[in-house]
């Protein structure tokens, strides 16, 4: 991910200006102020953002600083207070951006912060970037609610010519969102109906039943953001059963059931925090034969 292009102490404090619940379990927080304006001034800082949260033990926002290499954490604790989210909307003119937080309870640092976020609350917007789906004719976009902000962004940006499927797992039918798209993408909502997040086979079963078109040799791309074990299954299924190659897939473990993000990042193949500070372009991805997967 790309850090803010500044050195020294960060002017990276983003301030909450609005909190709206899109659905009962999805909270949209709009950030403004100088830190948000600086962040939103660079369009390469999407799709993902690294946020630094106040320490719940002290209530203090203790931000890392930047040098020419990027973000420098002064302590392991500073690193533990970082989470990864999607920039759901970025408005450079207004100097604002939105993050949609899944309200999964007080057991999560960011989730607990979002529960209490009010106008004037602050966090650090450390950096942003990441990889996006390659331009294609037919898309398969798959994810649970943590990936819904990313899927929403993608679906809304697709041209009228785009076809395919979006398959989204949600807690219950009250979590469906109105997604506007010019494309002919078919959107399928799968409700867990009370089952815990990351515990069902809903996404796997739905993807297993998808027929990837071959007629006319369309350019096909599959994007997945999901719980780590689901992501591992998807990666294998898309490549071995659906026959898609690395350049046609981007599968990202978004979270791992039972582990906080720091632990997940530490025990997955990549250090997710460091790794994602590099802006990776799709071309580079192809050259490197590296696909930003977090579990292999
Ligand atoms: C590139 C990327 C983009 C992401 N974008 C978004 C986004 O826009 N919105 C969003 O809400 N999430 C998003 N996520 C997922 C988010 O980073 C994780 O869910 C993260 O763990 C949440 O941090 P936390 O502090 O709330 O919980 P943590 O402190 O990291 O975890 C505490 C506990 O909660 C569990 N947990 C974590 N997330 C969930 C969940 N959603 N449901 C149930 N249990 C959970 C963990 O397994 C752990 O047991 C994204 C992840 C990635 C990699």
mmCIF file of C-alpha atoms and ligand atoms in Angstrom:
data_model
loop_
_atom_site.group_PDB
_atom_site.id
_atom_site.type_symbol
_atom_site.label_atom_id
_atom_site.label_comp_id
_atom_site.label_asym_id
_atom_site.label_seq_id
_atom_site.Cartn_x
_atom_site.Cartn_y
_atom_site.Cartn_z
ATOM 1 C CA UNK A 1 0.000 0.000 0.000
ATOM 2 C CA UNK A 2 1.072 3.531 -0.612
ATOM 3 C CA UNK A 3 1.790 5.568 2.498
ATOM 4 C CA UNK A 4 0.994 9.228 2.589
ATOM 5 C CA UNK A 5 3.778 11.096 0.801
ATOM 6 C CA UNK A 6 5.056 12.986 3.742
ATOM 7 C CA UNK A 7 7.732 12.441 6.320
ATOM 8 C CA UNK A 8 7.906 12.980 10.018
ATOM 9 C CA UNK A 9 4.871 13.074 12.238
ATOM 10 C CA UNK A 10 1.687 12.323 10.433
ATOM 11 C CA UNK A 11 -0.979 14.767 9.468
ATOM 12 C CA UNK A 12 -2.933 11.578 8.917
ATOM 13 C CA UNK A 13 -5.633 11.966 11.510
ATOM 14 C CA UNK A 14 -9.030 11.498 9.918
ATOM 15 C CA UNK A 15 -12.033 12.787 11.780
ATOM 16 C CA UNK A 16 -15.521 11.326 11.728
ATOM 17 C CA UNK A 17 -18.057 13.690 10.266
ATOM 18 C CA UNK A 18 -20.992 11.308 9.758
ATOM 19 C CA UNK A 19 -22.142 7.873 10.923
ATOM 20 C CA UNK A 20 -24.969 6.128 9.080
ATOM 21 C CA UNK A 21 -26.138 2.538 9.323
ATOM 22 C CA UNK A 22 -26.600 1.317 5.749
ATOM 23 C CA UNK A 23 -28.200 -1.828 7.161
ATOM 24 C CA UNK A 24 -28.472 -2.966 10.790
ATOM 25 C CA UNK A 25 -25.044 -4.625 10.721
ATOM 26 C CA UNK A 26 -23.167 -2.360 8.293
ATOM 27 C CA UNK A 27 -22.065 1.021 9.593
ATOM 28 C CA UNK A 28 -20.881 3.675 7.147
ATOM 29 C CA UNK A 29 -18.462 6.179 8.636
ATOM 30 C CA UNK A 30 -17.583 9.307 6.652
ATOM 31 C CA UNK A 31 -14.220 10.860 7.441
ATOM 32 C CA UNK A 32 -13.215 14.472 6.854
ATOM 33 C CA UNK A 33 -10.721 17.007 8.150
ATOM 34 C CA UNK A 34 -7.177 17.659 6.902
ATOM 35 C CA UNK A 35 -6.040 14.015 7.250
ATOM 36 C CA UNK A 36 -8.959 12.767 5.172
ATOM 37 C CA UNK A 37 -8.460 15.529 2.595
ATOM 38 C CA UNK A 38 -4.803 14.576 2.203
ATOM 39 C CA UNK A 39 -5.699 10.923 1.926
ATOM 40 C CA UNK A 40 -8.489 11.536 -0.593
ATOM 41 C CA UNK A 41 -6.239 13.736 -2.741
ATOM 42 C CA UNK A 42 -4.514 10.688 -4.254
ATOM 43 C CA UNK A 43 -6.701 8.355 -6.335
ATOM 44 C CA UNK A 44 -4.117 5.566 -6.104
ATOM 45 C CA UNK A 45 -5.031 5.124 -2.444
ATOM 46 C CA UNK A 46 -7.928 2.847 -3.314
ATOM 47 C CA UNK A 47 -9.228 0.195 -3.011
ATOM 48 C CA UNK A 48 -7.877 -0.566 0.475
ATOM 49 C CA UNK A 49 -6.924 1.537 3.455
ATOM 50 C CA UNK A 50 -4.822 0.853 6.522
ATOM 51 C CA UNK A 51 -6.330 2.477 9.568
ATOM 52 C CA UNK A 52 -4.693 2.936 12.931
ATOM 53 C CA UNK A 53 -7.141 2.855 15.819
ATOM 54 C CA UNK A 54 -6.977 4.389 19.274
ATOM 55 C CA UNK A 55 -5.633 1.998 21.899
ATOM 56 C CA UNK A 56 -8.739 0.739 23.715
ATOM 57 C CA UNK A 57 -6.700 0.458 26.918
ATOM 58 C CA UNK A 58 -5.657 4.107 27.014
ATOM 59 C CA UNK A 59 -8.076 5.707 24.558
ATOM 60 C CA UNK A 60 -5.082 7.332 22.851
ATOM 61 C CA UNK A 61 -4.386 7.486 19.154
ATOM 62 C CA UNK A 62 -0.677 6.714 18.959
ATOM 63 C CA UNK A 63 0.265 6.923 15.311
ATOM 64 C CA UNK A 64 3.379 5.621 13.620
ATOM 65 C CA UNK A 65 5.395 8.097 11.587
ATOM 66 C CA UNK A 66 6.682 8.138 8.044
ATOM 67 C CA UNK A 67 10.161 8.213 6.679
ATOM 68 C CA UNK A 68 11.209 7.870 3.058
ATOM 69 C CA UNK A 69 10.693 4.115 3.184
ATOM 70 C CA UNK A 70 7.127 4.375 4.399
ATOM 71 C CA UNK A 71 5.373 3.794 7.694
ATOM 72 C CA UNK A 72 7.577 3.241 10.736
ATOM 73 C CA UNK A 73 6.062 1.560 13.764
ATOM 74 C CA UNK A 74 7.762 2.574 16.975
ATOM 75 C CA UNK A 75 6.445 -0.427 18.894
ATOM 76 C CA UNK A 76 4.745 -3.785 18.251
ATOM 77 C CA UNK A 77 1.676 -2.317 19.937
ATOM 78 C CA UNK A 78 1.344 0.364 17.262
ATOM 79 C CA UNK A 79 1.274 -2.343 14.653
ATOM 80 C CA UNK A 80 -1.368 -4.328 16.550
ATOM 81 C CA UNK A 81 -3.697 -1.354 16.324
ATOM 82 C CA UNK A 82 -3.771 -1.360 12.512
ATOM 83 C CA UNK A 83 -6.639 -2.831 10.480
ATOM 84 C CA UNK A 84 -7.408 -3.118 6.767
ATOM 85 C CA UNK A 85 -10.619 -1.784 5.266
ATOM 86 C CA UNK A 86 -12.054 -0.812 1.889
ATOM 87 C CA UNK A 87 -12.469 2.776 0.838
ATOM 88 C CA UNK A 88 -16.141 2.487 -0.083
ATOM 89 C CA UNK A 89 -16.308 6.018 -1.500
ATOM 90 C CA UNK A 90 -13.628 8.623 -2.015
ATOM 91 C CA UNK A 91 -14.472 12.251 -2.768
ATOM 92 C CA UNK A 92 -11.354 14.353 -3.421
ATOM 93 C CA UNK A 93 -13.390 17.527 -3.976
ATOM 94 C CA UNK A 94 -15.063 17.304 -0.589
ATOM 95 C CA UNK A 95 -11.906 15.859 1.014
ATOM 96 C CA UNK A 96 -13.871 12.900 2.355
ATOM 97 C CA UNK A 97 -13.894 9.145 2.259
ATOM 98 C CA UNK A 98 -16.256 6.477 3.567
ATOM 99 C CA UNK A 99 -15.530 3.153 5.223
ATOM 100 C CA UNK A 100 -18.280 0.569 5.771
ATOM 101 C CA UNK A 101 -17.621 -1.355 8.980
ATOM 102 C CA UNK A 102 -19.238 -4.741 9.595
ATOM 103 C CA UNK A 103 -20.643 -4.550 13.132
ATOM 104 C CA UNK A 104 -19.375 -7.890 14.369
ATOM 105 C CA UNK A 105 -19.331 -6.840 18.005
ATOM 106 C CA UNK A 106 -17.003 -5.639 20.705
ATOM 107 C CA UNK A 107 -14.629 -8.582 20.205
ATOM 108 C CA UNK A 108 -12.954 -6.686 17.350
ATOM 109 C CA UNK A 109 -10.813 -3.603 17.784
ATOM 110 C CA UNK A 110 -12.193 -1.820 14.727
ATOM 111 C CA UNK A 111 -15.697 -3.153 15.144
ATOM 112 C CA UNK A 112 -15.807 -1.923 18.751
ATOM 113 C CA UNK A 113 -14.434 1.457 17.634
ATOM 114 C CA UNK A 114 -17.151 1.734 14.975
ATOM 115 C CA UNK A 115 -19.821 0.997 17.582
ATOM 116 C CA UNK A 116 -18.766 4.094 19.481
ATOM 117 C CA UNK A 117 -17.780 6.348 16.573
ATOM 118 C CA UNK A 118 -19.375 9.790 16.706
ATOM 119 C CA UNK A 119 -18.703 13.022 14.824
ATOM 120 C CA UNK A 120 -15.326 14.172 16.118
ATOM 121 C CA UNK A 121 -13.953 10.642 16.751
ATOM 122 C CA UNK A 122 -10.557 10.105 15.140
ATOM 123 C CA UNK A 123 -8.330 7.424 13.691
ATOM 124 C CA UNK A 124 -5.189 7.358 11.576
ATOM 125 C CA UNK A 125 -5.431 6.918 7.788
ATOM 126 C CA UNK A 126 -2.004 5.408 7.242
ATOM 127 C CA UNK A 127 -1.998 4.484 3.596
ATOM 128 C CA UNK A 128 -3.911 2.884 0.806
ATOM 129 C CA UNK A 129 -3.702 0.981 -2.416
ATOM 130 C CA UNK A 130 -3.819 -2.634 -3.444
ATOM 131 C CA UNK A 131 -4.812 -4.621 -6.459
ATOM 132 C CA UNK A 132 -8.076 -4.632 -8.352
ATOM 133 C CA UNK A 133 -9.819 -6.986 -10.777
ATOM 134 C CA UNK A 134 -8.449 -6.900 -14.302
ATOM 135 C CA UNK A 135 -10.731 -5.501 -16.995
ATOM 136 C CA UNK A 136 -12.778 -8.378 -18.368
ATOM 137 C CA UNK A 137 -15.973 -9.326 -20.164
ATOM 138 C CA UNK A 138 -17.364 -11.709 -17.553
ATOM 139 C CA UNK A 139 -16.831 -11.308 -13.798
ATOM 140 C CA UNK A 140 -17.364 -13.561 -10.837
ATOM 141 C CA UNK A 141 -17.336 -11.417 -7.675
ATOM 142 C CA UNK A 142 -17.648 -13.380 -4.457
ATOM 143 C CA UNK A 143 -17.499 -12.459 -0.804
ATOM 144 C CA UNK A 144 -19.025 -12.265 2.629
ATOM 145 C CA UNK A 145 -20.193 -8.990 4.151
ATOM 146 C CA UNK A 146 -16.630 -7.802 4.796
ATOM 147 C CA UNK A 147 -16.139 -7.827 1.020
ATOM 148 C CA UNK A 148 -19.471 -6.181 0.275
ATOM 149 C CA UNK A 149 -17.935 -2.682 0.280
ATOM 150 C CA UNK A 150 -15.377 -3.830 -2.303
ATOM 151 C CA UNK A 151 -17.959 -5.696 -4.359
ATOM 152 C CA UNK A 152 -20.273 -2.688 -4.170
ATOM 153 C CA UNK A 153 -17.553 -0.411 -5.509
ATOM 154 C CA UNK A 154 -16.661 -2.806 -8.291
ATOM 155 C CA UNK A 155 -20.245 -3.451 -9.351
ATOM 156 C CA UNK A 156 -21.037 0.257 -9.429
ATOM 157 C CA UNK A 157 -18.026 0.958 -11.653
ATOM 158 C CA UNK A 158 -18.656 -1.779 -14.217
ATOM 159 C CA UNK A 159 -19.656 -0.706 -17.728
ATOM 160 C CA UNK A 160 -22.894 -1.730 -19.415
ATOM 161 C CA UNK A 161 -21.027 -4.343 -21.436
ATOM 162 C CA UNK A 162 -19.911 -6.292 -18.350
ATOM 163 C CA UNK A 163 -21.642 -9.542 -17.512
ATOM 164 C CA UNK A 164 -21.284 -12.115 -14.790
ATOM 165 C CA UNK A 165 -22.281 -12.951 -11.251
ATOM 166 C CA UNK A 166 -21.852 -11.319 -7.858
ATOM 167 C CA UNK A 167 -22.431 -13.692 -4.957
ATOM 168 C CA UNK A 168 -22.558 -12.144 -1.498
ATOM 169 C CA UNK A 169 -23.002 -13.907 1.834
ATOM 170 C CA UNK A 170 -24.773 -11.817 4.472
ATOM 171 C CA UNK A 171 -25.963 -12.394 8.037
ATOM 172 C CA UNK A 172 -29.637 -12.233 7.074
ATOM 173 C CA UNK A 173 -31.917 -10.715 4.444
ATOM 174 C CA UNK A 174 -31.941 -7.382 6.277
ATOM 175 C CA UNK A 175 -28.319 -6.941 5.156
ATOM 176 C CA UNK A 176 -29.085 -6.747 1.441
ATOM 177 C CA UNK A 177 -27.971 -3.480 -0.072
ATOM 178 C CA UNK A 178 -29.204 -1.591 -3.066
ATOM 179 C CA UNK A 179 -26.268 -1.728 -5.514
ATOM 180 C CA UNK A 180 -26.537 0.405 -8.621
ATOM 181 C CA UNK A 181 -24.872 -0.854 -11.761
ATOM 182 C CA UNK A 182 -24.964 -0.233 -15.489
ATOM 183 C CA UNK A 183 -23.751 -3.772 -16.031
ATOM 184 C CA UNK A 184 -25.756 -6.942 -16.592
ATOM 185 C CA UNK A 185 -24.271 -8.582 -13.511
ATOM 186 C CA UNK A 186 -26.631 -10.890 -11.671
ATOM 187 C CA UNK A 187 -26.430 -10.336 -7.905
ATOM 188 C CA UNK A 188 -27.177 -13.235 -5.563
ATOM 189 C CA UNK A 189 -27.601 -12.757 -1.800
ATOM 190 C CA UNK A 190 -26.993 -15.725 0.485
ATOM 191 C CA UNK A 191 -28.307 -15.347 4.038
ATOM 192 C CA UNK A 192 -26.701 -17.201 6.927
ATOM 193 C CA UNK A 193 -29.918 -16.865 8.912
ATOM 194 C CA UNK A 194 -28.312 -16.968 12.323
ATOM 195 C CA UNK A 195 -25.223 -19.079 11.581
ATOM 196 C CA UNK A 196 -21.962 -17.396 12.641
ATOM 197 C CA UNK A 197 -19.901 -15.599 10.008
ATOM 198 C CA UNK A 198 -17.277 -17.836 8.429
ATOM 199 C CA UNK A 199 -19.041 -21.042 9.494
ATOM 200 C CA UNK A 200 -21.091 -22.018 6.454
ATOM 201 C CA UNK A 201 -20.590 -23.532 3.003
ATOM 202 C CA UNK A 202 -22.964 -21.055 1.356
ATOM 203 C CA UNK A 203 -20.331 -19.360 -0.797
ATOM 204 C CA UNK A 204 -18.565 -22.579 -1.694
ATOM 205 C CA UNK A 205 -21.784 -24.299 -2.780
ATOM 206 C CA UNK A 206 -22.887 -21.296 -4.810
ATOM 207 C CA UNK A 207 -19.548 -20.925 -6.580
ATOM 208 C CA UNK A 208 -19.320 -24.664 -7.248
ATOM 209 C CA UNK A 209 -22.642 -24.374 -9.128
ATOM 210 C CA UNK A 210 -21.514 -21.453 -11.326
ATOM 211 C CA UNK A 211 -20.938 -22.132 -15.010
ATOM 212 C CA UNK A 212 -18.083 -19.992 -16.258
ATOM 213 C CA UNK A 213 -18.894 -19.096 -19.889
ATOM 214 C CA UNK A 214 -16.577 -20.223 -22.647
ATOM 215 C CA UNK A 215 -18.624 -19.390 -25.747
ATOM 216 C CA UNK A 216 -16.994 -16.570 -27.706
ATOM 217 C CA UNK A 217 -13.895 -16.923 -25.519
ATOM 218 C CA UNK A 218 -14.757 -14.041 -23.156
ATOM 219 C CA UNK A 219 -12.163 -12.535 -20.851
ATOM 220 C CA UNK A 220 -13.083 -13.961 -17.449
ATOM 221 C CA UNK A 221 -12.003 -12.684 -14.042
ATOM 222 C CA UNK A 222 -12.875 -14.046 -10.598
ATOM 223 C CA UNK A 223 -12.463 -11.889 -7.477
ATOM 224 C CA UNK A 224 -12.981 -13.269 -3.973
ATOM 225 C CA UNK A 225 -12.763 -11.615 -0.551
ATOM 226 C CA UNK A 226 -13.764 -13.915 2.274
ATOM 227 C CA UNK A 227 -12.889 -15.674 5.507
ATOM 228 C CA UNK A 228 -9.452 -17.306 5.246
ATOM 229 C CA UNK A 229 -10.591 -20.924 4.997
ATOM 230 C CA UNK A 230 -13.217 -20.052 2.414
ATOM 231 C CA UNK A 231 -10.568 -18.157 0.458
ATOM 232 C CA UNK A 232 -8.241 -21.155 0.468
ATOM 233 C CA UNK A 233 -11.023 -23.360 -0.891
ATOM 234 C CA UNK A 234 -11.976 -20.774 -3.524
ATOM 235 C CA UNK A 235 -8.442 -20.425 -4.795
ATOM 236 C CA UNK A 236 -8.099 -24.122 -5.343
ATOM 237 C CA UNK A 237 -11.578 -24.505 -6.806
ATOM 238 C CA UNK A 238 -11.226 -21.625 -9.248
ATOM 239 C CA UNK A 239 -7.900 -22.893 -10.522
ATOM 240 C CA UNK A 240 -8.311 -26.660 -10.404
ATOM 241 C CA UNK A 241 -12.038 -27.103 -11.097
ATOM 242 C CA UNK A 242 -12.994 -23.958 -12.983
ATOM 243 C CA UNK A 243 -9.687 -23.927 -14.875
ATOM 244 C CA UNK A 244 -8.889 -20.242 -14.310
ATOM 245 C CA UNK A 245 -5.241 -19.270 -14.179
ATOM 246 C CA UNK A 246 -3.495 -16.891 -11.776
ATOM 247 C CA UNK A 247 -3.997 -13.907 -14.038
ATOM 248 C CA UNK A 248 -7.736 -14.506 -13.971
ATOM 249 C CA UNK A 249 -8.140 -14.699 -10.227
ATOM 250 C CA UNK A 250 -7.662 -12.473 -7.216
ATOM 251 C CA UNK A 251 -8.528 -14.293 -4.010
ATOM 252 C CA UNK A 252 -7.942 -12.475 -0.735
ATOM 253 C CA UNK A 253 -8.376 -13.815 2.774
ATOM 254 C CA UNK A 254 -10.138 -10.854 4.402
ATOM 255 C CA UNK A 255 -10.193 -12.198 7.952
ATOM 256 C CA UNK A 256 -9.722 -15.457 9.793
ATOM 257 C CA UNK A 257 -12.264 -16.819 12.198
ATOM 258 C CA UNK A 258 -10.777 -16.964 15.709
ATOM 259 C CA UNK A 259 -7.807 -14.683 14.953
ATOM 260 C CA UNK A 260 -7.562 -10.938 15.044
ATOM 261 C CA UNK A 261 -6.044 -9.264 12.005
ATOM 262 C CA UNK A 262 -2.588 -8.958 13.550
ATOM 263 C CA UNK A 263 -2.428 -12.672 14.316
ATOM 264 C CA UNK A 264 -3.827 -13.592 10.922
ATOM 265 C CA UNK A 265 -1.276 -11.385 9.200
ATOM 266 C CA UNK A 266 1.569 -12.802 11.256
ATOM 267 C CA UNK A 267 0.686 -16.428 10.649
ATOM 268 C CA UNK A 268 -0.304 -16.171 6.981
ATOM 269 C CA UNK A 269 2.395 -16.293 4.331
ATOM 270 C CA UNK A 270 2.694 -12.544 3.976
ATOM 271 C CA UNK A 271 2.986 -9.835 6.516
ATOM 272 C CA UNK A 272 -0.249 -8.231 5.411
ATOM 273 C CA UNK A 273 0.553 -4.825 6.770
ATOM 274 C CA UNK A 274 3.928 -4.360 5.133
ATOM 275 C CA UNK A 275 2.914 -6.146 1.995
ATOM 276 C CA UNK A 276 -0.061 -3.946 1.387
ATOM 277 C CA UNK A 277 1.827 -0.701 1.723
ATOM 278 C CA UNK A 278 3.175 -1.341 -1.741
ATOM 279 C CA UNK A 279 0.905 -0.300 -4.527
ATOM 280 C CA UNK A 280 0.733 -3.296 -6.789
ATOM 281 C CA UNK A 281 -0.470 -2.897 -10.320
ATOM 282 C CA UNK A 282 -2.007 -5.762 -12.142
ATOM 283 C CA UNK A 283 0.837 -5.854 -14.668
ATOM 284 C CA UNK A 284 3.399 -6.170 -11.914
ATOM 285 C CA UNK A 285 1.329 -8.908 -10.431
ATOM 286 C CA UNK A 286 1.525 -10.878 -13.610
ATOM 287 C CA UNK A 287 5.259 -10.407 -13.905
ATOM 288 C CA UNK A 288 5.810 -11.536 -10.367
ATOM 289 C CA UNK A 289 3.485 -14.518 -10.643
ATOM 290 C CA UNK A 290 2.301 -13.339 -7.285
ATOM 291 C CA UNK A 291 -1.316 -12.815 -6.485
ATOM 292 C CA UNK A 292 -1.622 -11.230 -3.121
ATOM 293 C CA UNK A 293 -3.085 -14.320 -1.575
ATOM 294 C CA UNK A 294 -2.704 -14.610 2.145
ATOM 295 C CA UNK A 295 -2.968 -18.358 2.535
ATOM 296 C CA UNK A 296 -1.666 -21.015 0.240
HETATM 297 C C1 LIG B 1 -8.219 -5.817 1.732
HETATM 298 C C2 LIG B 1 -9.241 -5.930 2.833
HETATM 299 C C3 LIG B 1 -10.362 -5.110 2.836
HETATM 300 C C4 LIG B 1 -11.325 -5.215 3.853
HETATM 301 N N1 LIG B 1 -12.424 -4.385 3.822
HETATM 302 C C5 LIG B 1 -13.341 -4.447 4.823
HETATM 303 C C6 LIG B 1 -14.450 -3.538 4.869
HETATM 304 O O1 LIG B 1 -14.586 -2.643 4.033
HETATM 305 N N2 LIG B 1 -15.337 -3.673 5.887
HETATM 306 C C7 LIG B 1 -15.199 -4.625 6.863
HETATM 307 O O2 LIG B 1 -16.039 -4.677 7.773
HETATM 308 N N3 LIG B 1 -14.156 -5.479 6.850
HETATM 309 C C8 LIG B 1 -13.224 -5.410 5.874
HETATM 310 N N4 LIG B 1 -12.148 -6.263 5.865
HETATM 311 C C9 LIG B 1 -12.067 -7.276 6.925
HETATM 312 C C10 LIG B 1 -11.522 -6.697 8.224
HETATM 313 O O3 LIG B 1 -10.206 -6.193 8.008
HETATM 314 C C11 LIG B 1 -11.467 -7.824 9.273
HETATM 315 O O4 LIG B 1 -12.765 -8.312 9.524
HETATM 316 C C12 LIG B 1 -10.809 -7.353 10.553
HETATM 317 O O5 LIG B 1 -10.408 -8.486 11.291
HETATM 318 C C13 LIG B 1 -11.749 -6.526 11.404
HETATM 319 O O6 LIG B 1 -11.025 -5.990 12.469
HETATM 320 P P1 LIG B 1 -11.593 -5.943 13.952
HETATM 321 O O7 LIG B 1 -10.615 -5.113 14.693
HETATM 322 O O8 LIG B 1 -13.024 -5.552 13.965
HETATM 323 O O9 LIG B 1 -11.508 -7.459 14.465
HETATM 324 P P2 LIG B 1 -10.119 -8.218 14.927
HETATM 325 O O10 LIG B 1 -9.626 -7.561 16.176
HETATM 326 O O11 LIG B 1 -9.216 -8.263 13.774
HETATM 327 O O12 LIG B 1 -10.679 -9.649 15.251
HETATM 328 C C14 LIG B 1 -11.271 -9.978 16.520
HETATM 329 C C15 LIG B 1 -12.113 -11.240 16.372
HETATM 330 O O13 LIG B 1 -13.210 -10.977 15.498
HETATM 331 C C16 LIG B 1 -13.247 -11.924 14.445
HETATM 332 N N5 LIG B 1 -13.745 -11.230 13.236
HETATM 333 C C17 LIG B 1 -13.077 -10.360 12.429
HETATM 334 N N6 LIG B 1 -13.889 -9.902 11.461
HETATM 335 C C18 LIG B 1 -15.088 -10.502 11.648
HETATM 336 C C19 LIG B 1 -16.326 -10.450 10.967
HETATM 337 N N7 LIG B 1 -16.518 -9.635 9.905
HETATM 338 N N8 LIG B 1 -17.352 -11.192 11.438
HETATM 339 C C20 LIG B 1 -17.207 -11.982 12.529
HETATM 340 N N9 LIG B 1 -16.039 -12.088 13.215
HETATM 341 C C21 LIG B 1 -15.004 -11.357 12.781
HETATM 342 C C22 LIG B 1 -11.818 -12.423 14.314
HETATM 343 O O14 LIG B 1 -11.774 -13.709 13.752
HETATM 344 C C23 LIG B 1 -11.353 -12.404 15.758
HETATM 345 O O15 LIG B 1 -11.766 -13.582 16.411
HETATM 346 C C24 LIG B 1 -11.167 -6.166 4.875
HETATM 347 C C25 LIG B 1 -10.024 -6.987 4.884
HETATM 348 C C26 LIG B 1 -9.078 -6.869 3.870
HETATM 349 C C27 LIG B 1 -7.852 -7.750 3.898
#
